[in-house]
Coordinates of N, CA, C and O in Angstrom, one line a residue:
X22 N 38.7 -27.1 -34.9 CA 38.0 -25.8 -35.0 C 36.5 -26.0 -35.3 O 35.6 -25.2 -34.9
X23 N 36.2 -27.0 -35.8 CA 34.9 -27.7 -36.0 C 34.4 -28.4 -34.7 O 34.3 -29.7 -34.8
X24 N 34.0 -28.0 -33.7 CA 33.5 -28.7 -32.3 C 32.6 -28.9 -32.9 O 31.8 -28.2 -33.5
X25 N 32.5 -30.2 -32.6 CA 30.9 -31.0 -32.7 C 30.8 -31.5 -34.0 O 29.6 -31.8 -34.2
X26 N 31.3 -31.6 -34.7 CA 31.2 -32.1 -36.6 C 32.9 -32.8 -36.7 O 34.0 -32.2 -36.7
X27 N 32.6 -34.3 -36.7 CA 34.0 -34.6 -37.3 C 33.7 -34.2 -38.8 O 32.8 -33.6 -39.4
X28 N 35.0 -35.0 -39.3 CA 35.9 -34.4 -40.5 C 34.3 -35.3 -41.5 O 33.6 -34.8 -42.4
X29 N 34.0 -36.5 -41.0 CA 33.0 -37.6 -41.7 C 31.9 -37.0 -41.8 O 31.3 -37.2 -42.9
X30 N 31.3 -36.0 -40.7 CA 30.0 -35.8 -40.9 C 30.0 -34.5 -41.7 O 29.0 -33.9 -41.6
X31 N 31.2 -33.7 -42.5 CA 31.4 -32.2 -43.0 C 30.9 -33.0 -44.3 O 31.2 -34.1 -44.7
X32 N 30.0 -31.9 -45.1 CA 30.3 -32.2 -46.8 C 31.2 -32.0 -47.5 O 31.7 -30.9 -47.6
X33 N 31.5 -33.1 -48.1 CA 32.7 -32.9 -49.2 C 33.6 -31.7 -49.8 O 34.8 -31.6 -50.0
X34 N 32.2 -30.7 -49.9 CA 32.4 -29.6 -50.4 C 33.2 -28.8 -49.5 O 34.4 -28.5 -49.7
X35 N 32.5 -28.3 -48.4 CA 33.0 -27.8 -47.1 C 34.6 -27.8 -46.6 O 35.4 -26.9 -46.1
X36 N 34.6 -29.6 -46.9 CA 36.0 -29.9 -46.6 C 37.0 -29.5 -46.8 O 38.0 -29.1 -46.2
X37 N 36.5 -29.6 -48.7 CA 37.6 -29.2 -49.1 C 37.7 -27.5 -49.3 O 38.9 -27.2 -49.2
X38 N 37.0 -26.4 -49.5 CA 36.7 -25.5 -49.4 C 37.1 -24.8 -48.1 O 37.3 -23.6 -48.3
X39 N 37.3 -25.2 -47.0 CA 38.0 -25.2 -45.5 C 39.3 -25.4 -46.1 O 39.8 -24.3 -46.2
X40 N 40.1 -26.4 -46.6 CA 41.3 -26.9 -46.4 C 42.0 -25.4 -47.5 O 42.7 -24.4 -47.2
X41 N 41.2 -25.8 -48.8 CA 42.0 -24.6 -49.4 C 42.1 -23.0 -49.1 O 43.0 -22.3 -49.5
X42 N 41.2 -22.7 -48.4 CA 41.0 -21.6 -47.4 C 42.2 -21.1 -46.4 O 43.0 -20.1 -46.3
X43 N 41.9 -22.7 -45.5 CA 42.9 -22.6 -44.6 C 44.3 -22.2 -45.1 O 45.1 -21.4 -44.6
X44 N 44.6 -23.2 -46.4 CA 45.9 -23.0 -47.0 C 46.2 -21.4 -47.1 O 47.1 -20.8 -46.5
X45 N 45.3 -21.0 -47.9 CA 45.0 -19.5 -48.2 C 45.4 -18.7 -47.3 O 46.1 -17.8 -47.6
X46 N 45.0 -18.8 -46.1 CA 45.1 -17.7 -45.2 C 46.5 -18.0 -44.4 O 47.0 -17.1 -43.9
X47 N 47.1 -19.1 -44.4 CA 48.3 -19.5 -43.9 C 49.7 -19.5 -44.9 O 50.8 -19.7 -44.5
X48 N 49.3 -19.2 -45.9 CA 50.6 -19.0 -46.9 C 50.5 -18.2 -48.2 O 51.0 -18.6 -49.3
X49 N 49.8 -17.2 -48.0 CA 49.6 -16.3 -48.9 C 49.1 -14.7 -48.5 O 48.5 -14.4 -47.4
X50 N 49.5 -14.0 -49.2 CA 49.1 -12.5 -48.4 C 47.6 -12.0 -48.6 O 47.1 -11.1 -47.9
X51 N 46.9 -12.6 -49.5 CA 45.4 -12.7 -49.7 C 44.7 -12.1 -48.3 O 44.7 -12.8 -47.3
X52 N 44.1 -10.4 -48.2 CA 43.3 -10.8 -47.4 C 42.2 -11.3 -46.8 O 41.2 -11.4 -47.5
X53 N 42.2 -11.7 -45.3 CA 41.6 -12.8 -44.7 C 39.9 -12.4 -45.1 O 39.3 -13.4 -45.5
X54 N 39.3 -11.5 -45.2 CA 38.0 -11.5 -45.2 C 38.0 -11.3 -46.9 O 36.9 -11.1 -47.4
X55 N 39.1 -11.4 -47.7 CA 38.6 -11.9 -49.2 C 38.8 -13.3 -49.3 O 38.5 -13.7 -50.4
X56 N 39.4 -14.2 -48.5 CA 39.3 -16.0 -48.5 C 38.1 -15.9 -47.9 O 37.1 -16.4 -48.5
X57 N 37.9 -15.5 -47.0 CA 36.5 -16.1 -46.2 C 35.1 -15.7 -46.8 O 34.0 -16.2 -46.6
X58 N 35.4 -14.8 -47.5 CA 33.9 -14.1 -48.2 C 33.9 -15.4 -49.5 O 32.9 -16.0 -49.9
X59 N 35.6 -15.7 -50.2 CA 35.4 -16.3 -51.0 C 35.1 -17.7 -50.9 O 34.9 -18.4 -51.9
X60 N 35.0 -18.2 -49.6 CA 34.8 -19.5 -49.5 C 33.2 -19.6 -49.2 O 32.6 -20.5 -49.7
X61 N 32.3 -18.5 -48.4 CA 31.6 -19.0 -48.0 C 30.5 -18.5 -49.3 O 29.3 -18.9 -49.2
X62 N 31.1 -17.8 -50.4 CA 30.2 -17.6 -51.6 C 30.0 -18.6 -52.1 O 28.8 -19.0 -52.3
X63 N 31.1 -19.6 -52.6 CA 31.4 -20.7 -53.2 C 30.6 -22.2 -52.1 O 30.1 -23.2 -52.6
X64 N 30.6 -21.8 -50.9 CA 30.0 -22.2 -50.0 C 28.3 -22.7 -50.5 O 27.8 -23.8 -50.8
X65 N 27.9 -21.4 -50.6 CA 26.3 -21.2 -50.8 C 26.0 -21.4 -52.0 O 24.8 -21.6 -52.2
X66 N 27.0 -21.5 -53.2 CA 26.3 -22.1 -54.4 C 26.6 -23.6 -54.4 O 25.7 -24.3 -54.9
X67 N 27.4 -24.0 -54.1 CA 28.0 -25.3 -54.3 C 27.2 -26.2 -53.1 O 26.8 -27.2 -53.7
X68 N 26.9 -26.3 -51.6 CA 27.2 -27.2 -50.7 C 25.6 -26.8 -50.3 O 24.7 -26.3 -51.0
X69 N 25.5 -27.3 -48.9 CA 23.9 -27.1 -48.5 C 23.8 -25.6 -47.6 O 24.7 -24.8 -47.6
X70 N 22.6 -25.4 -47.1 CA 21.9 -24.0 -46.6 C 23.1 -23.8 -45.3 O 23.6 -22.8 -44.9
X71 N 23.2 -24.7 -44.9 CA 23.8 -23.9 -43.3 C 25.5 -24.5 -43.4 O 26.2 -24.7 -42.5
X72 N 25.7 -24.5 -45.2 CA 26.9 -24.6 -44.9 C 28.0 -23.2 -45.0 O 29.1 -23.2 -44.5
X73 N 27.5 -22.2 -45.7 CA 28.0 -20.9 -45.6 C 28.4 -20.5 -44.0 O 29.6 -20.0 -43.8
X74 N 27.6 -20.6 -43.1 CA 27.4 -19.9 -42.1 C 28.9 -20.9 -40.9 O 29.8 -20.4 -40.2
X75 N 28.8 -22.2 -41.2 CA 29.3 -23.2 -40.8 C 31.1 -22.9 -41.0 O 32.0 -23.0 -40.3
X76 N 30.9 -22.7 -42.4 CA 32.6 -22.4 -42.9 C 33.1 -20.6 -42.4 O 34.1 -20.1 -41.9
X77 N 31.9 -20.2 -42.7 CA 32.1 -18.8 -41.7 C 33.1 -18.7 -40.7 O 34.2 -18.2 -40.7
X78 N 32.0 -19.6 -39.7 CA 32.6 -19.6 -38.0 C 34.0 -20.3 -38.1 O 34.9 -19.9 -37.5
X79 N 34.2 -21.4 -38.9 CA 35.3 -22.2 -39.1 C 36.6 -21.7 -39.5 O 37.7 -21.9 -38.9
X80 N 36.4 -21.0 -40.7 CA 37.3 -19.9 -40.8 C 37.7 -19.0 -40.2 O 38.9 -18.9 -40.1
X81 N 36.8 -17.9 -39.6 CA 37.2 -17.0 -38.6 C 37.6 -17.9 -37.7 O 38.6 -17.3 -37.2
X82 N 37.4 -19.3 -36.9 CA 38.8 -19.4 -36.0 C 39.8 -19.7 -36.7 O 40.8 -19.2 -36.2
X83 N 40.1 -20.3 -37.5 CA 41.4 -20.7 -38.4 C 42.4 -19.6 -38.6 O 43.6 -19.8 -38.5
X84 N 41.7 -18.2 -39.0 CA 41.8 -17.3 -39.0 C 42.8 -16.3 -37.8 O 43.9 -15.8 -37.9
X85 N 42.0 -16.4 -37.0 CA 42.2 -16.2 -35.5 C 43.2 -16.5 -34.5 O 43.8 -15.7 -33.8
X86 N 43.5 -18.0 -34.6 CA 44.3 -19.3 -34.5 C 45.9 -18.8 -35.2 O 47.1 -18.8 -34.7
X87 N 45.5 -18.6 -36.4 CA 47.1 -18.2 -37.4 C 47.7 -17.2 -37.3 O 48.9 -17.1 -37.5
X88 N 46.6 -16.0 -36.8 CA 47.0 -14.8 -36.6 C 47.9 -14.6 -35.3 O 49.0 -14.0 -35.3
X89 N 47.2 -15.4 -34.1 CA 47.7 -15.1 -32.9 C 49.0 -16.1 -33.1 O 49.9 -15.9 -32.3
X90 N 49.2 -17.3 -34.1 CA 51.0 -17.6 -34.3 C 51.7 -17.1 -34.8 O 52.9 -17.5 -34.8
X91 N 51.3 -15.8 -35.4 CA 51.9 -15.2 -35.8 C 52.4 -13.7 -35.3 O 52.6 -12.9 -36.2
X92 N 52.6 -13.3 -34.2 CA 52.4 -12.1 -33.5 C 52.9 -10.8 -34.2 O 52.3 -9.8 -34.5
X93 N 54.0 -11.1 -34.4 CA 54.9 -10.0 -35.3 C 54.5 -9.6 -36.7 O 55.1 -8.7 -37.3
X94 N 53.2 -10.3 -37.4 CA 52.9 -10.3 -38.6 C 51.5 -9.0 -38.3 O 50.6 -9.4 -37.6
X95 N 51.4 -7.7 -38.7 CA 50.1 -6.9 -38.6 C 48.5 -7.9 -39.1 O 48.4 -8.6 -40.1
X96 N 47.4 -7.5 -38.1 CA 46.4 -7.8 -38.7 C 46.1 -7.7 -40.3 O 46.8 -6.8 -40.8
X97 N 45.2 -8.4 -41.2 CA 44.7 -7.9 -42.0 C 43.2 -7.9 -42.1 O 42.6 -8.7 -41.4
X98 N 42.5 -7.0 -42.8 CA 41.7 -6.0 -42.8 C 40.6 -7.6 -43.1 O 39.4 -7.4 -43.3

């Protein structure tokens, strides 16, 4: 979901902030734009300037990606 950034060139921060996200949105009813707001807040205090925007776009496909495996499951808000 990260075209053009392997896993090596992501900050630490990002990484892990992505993975727990992802978890987030894949096995919890949390909704999707309160993980994503919450990662990329955590994002912007914690990691560098264009990493907010970075976990953004990353999210919203992860997001996107889980939704459409899940057909039978309604959007969340």
């Amino acid at each position: 979901l990260s075209e053009g950034w392997t896993i090596a060139r992501m900050p630490a921060v990002d990484r892990n902030l992505a993975r727990i996200a992802i978890f987030e949105l894949a096995h919890t009813d949390t909704p999707t734009r309160v993980v994503v707001n919450e990662a990329v807040d955590l994002a912007a205090e914690f990691s560098t300037e264009n990493s907010p925007a970075f976990l953004n776009a990353v999210l919203d496909a992860a997001a996107t990606r889980l939704a459409a495996s899940a057909p039978d499951t309604p959007p969340q808000p």
